[in-house]
Amino acid sequence: MPTVHVFARDHINTDEIIPARHLTTDVESELAKYAMEDYDKDFVRRVKPGDIIVAGADFGCGSSREHAVWALRGAGVAAVIAPNFARIFYRNAINNGFLALECENVVETFMDGDPAELDLTGGTITNLRTGQTLHFVPVPQFALDVQKAGGWLEYMREQDRQQSGQPQQEEQHA
Amino acid sequence: MGMTIAEKILAAHSGHDQVVPGQLIECTTDWVLCHEITTPAALRMLEERGMDRVFDPQKIVAVPDHSVPAMNIKAAKMYQKLKSWVQEKGIRHFYDVGRGGIAHVVLENTGLIKPGQTLVSGDSHTCNAGALGCFATGVGSTDLAGAIYAGKVWFKVPETMLIRVTGELQPGVTPKDLVLEVIRRIGADGANYLVMEWVGDTIERMDMEGRFTLTNMAIEAGGKTGIVAVDDTTRAYMAARGVTPDQYTEYTSDPDARYKVVIDLDASKVEPTVAYPHIPSNGRVAGQDRIPITHAYVGSCTNGRIGDLRDVARILKGRRVADGVQMIVVPATQAIWKQAAQEGLLEIFVEAGASVSYPSCGACLGMHSGVLGPGDVCISSSNRNFVGRMGDPSAQIYLASPATVAASAVAGYISDPREYNPQGQGTEAAD
Ligand code: SF4
């Protein structure tokens, strides 16, 4: 069962999500060690795979570093839910098949540590402690397709295969 | 429903008759511009996924510019990575050190990028090319990789901000002052996610170089890109590069196109503007405070063009850079360097005690060839004055036009270029 981590402040920037001093690597498992470091040093010790971040507006503002998305995903975060996002973070999230869900009143509806259920097809998130359900802005089909493929590059590779009529191949790993 | 230029270009590149702001589209890119800092990361992403291919080697323009000539071994390796990729994939439009310069300025002069086209690059100042009436924007590593691989990028169709500028710029006031004034008014995120479309008689009279300065700085207001409609000035510029109108598409905004915001500006009221530390929107009138400087930098993709160098030469001619001020002048490309040499401008700079450097981004982003030390105060014709942008975090960066940089270098403190007879008129009050 995913646990919700609430970061209630607006304008949480990419420096807080992954400080510049850690940008000497782009290995996700390395970056993961420092996720949210300048906002909440203990976050990486509490987070479990599949957990959800609930945050204030304009999440991910600041520099364009894609490392912000990689660090969160590497730490196991399945989705960030906020009233809205800075545009480059939002773009990078989609490109990486990472869920950035826009939802009003989400900060008020959850307390840190609440268990939650995310229904992507139904477009809802439910607080299992209170039973309250919120609807998020539907994820564009395109973004869902990208997410399903595993990211924008994988999505394009898939499109290519379909066009050239090749059978689907085993995922290649680096 | 009417569409803006940007909407029309995006529609034409995504197989739609009509697009509306907010719509997600997959867009084809006519050009991908690659430099040695962000391209290697994108190439690695492709290699790791077994996607190491190039959508069309004829449509990629590669220009090493940030760390060249290689400032250290790490930079040399990034340069090597770009170069070996170019050779391996048969990418013909490669402007090597000695034949290129700052990528955006090299590209605008090639005649390759044309009105009505789309361009992406892993560099935020890609918006520069929008002055040609095309849609050009900077993207992240994954987007760059995707563009290299498939010639495609997705966009959420942006809304447009209309900036209407009328009237004559005063002598000594330049397009740089105009764009700094606009950013001062709307703020450093005033155009977040918006296209900044420039119109009005001031823009119609402006040469291409000035228009590039305007669209180049769209990103300093958070903009997706800047854009100027094609007119006779654009056509003549393209013709001089061997490109005729039948080779490109001209788009104009419909009379009923929808704009999110309209900004009106009287050009005659714009003063020489200096953006104080540490944000480009922090504009004040040049010379209002007496701020001593240690460095003066003329260069960058915003203001390293021949007209900029002429502005500087007019002020430096017969004068000396003040003692205690280090001035460097960096022509943006090899071609501009040569032109400046032929016109005798480089000699004027050297006579005045300025250092003339080779084309590179170097000092603009504090990478090499003019890095600022603790407490240095620099007046710069570049585009960003963030903490640490040009070197030590305690250095202070003031952004201004090349003319203001030159006047300040001579005075030793930030000065109004109008007091330095920049247009060959009036008195030489402050000499
Ligand atoms: S000159 Fe400066 S702003 Fe322009 S591309 Fe180079 S580093 Fe970026």
Coordinates of C-alpha atoms in Angstrom, one line a residue, chain B residues 3 90 147 150 233 300 328 406:
Chain B
M3 CA -3.9 31.3 -35.2
G90 CA 28.1 11.5 -41.7
A147 CA 15.0 14.7 -31.7
A150 CA 13.5 10.4 -34.8
T233 CA 14.3 42.6 -43.9
S300 CA 27.8 35.9 -26.3
I328 CA 37.5 41.4 -23.3
A406 CA 32.1 50.1 -23.8

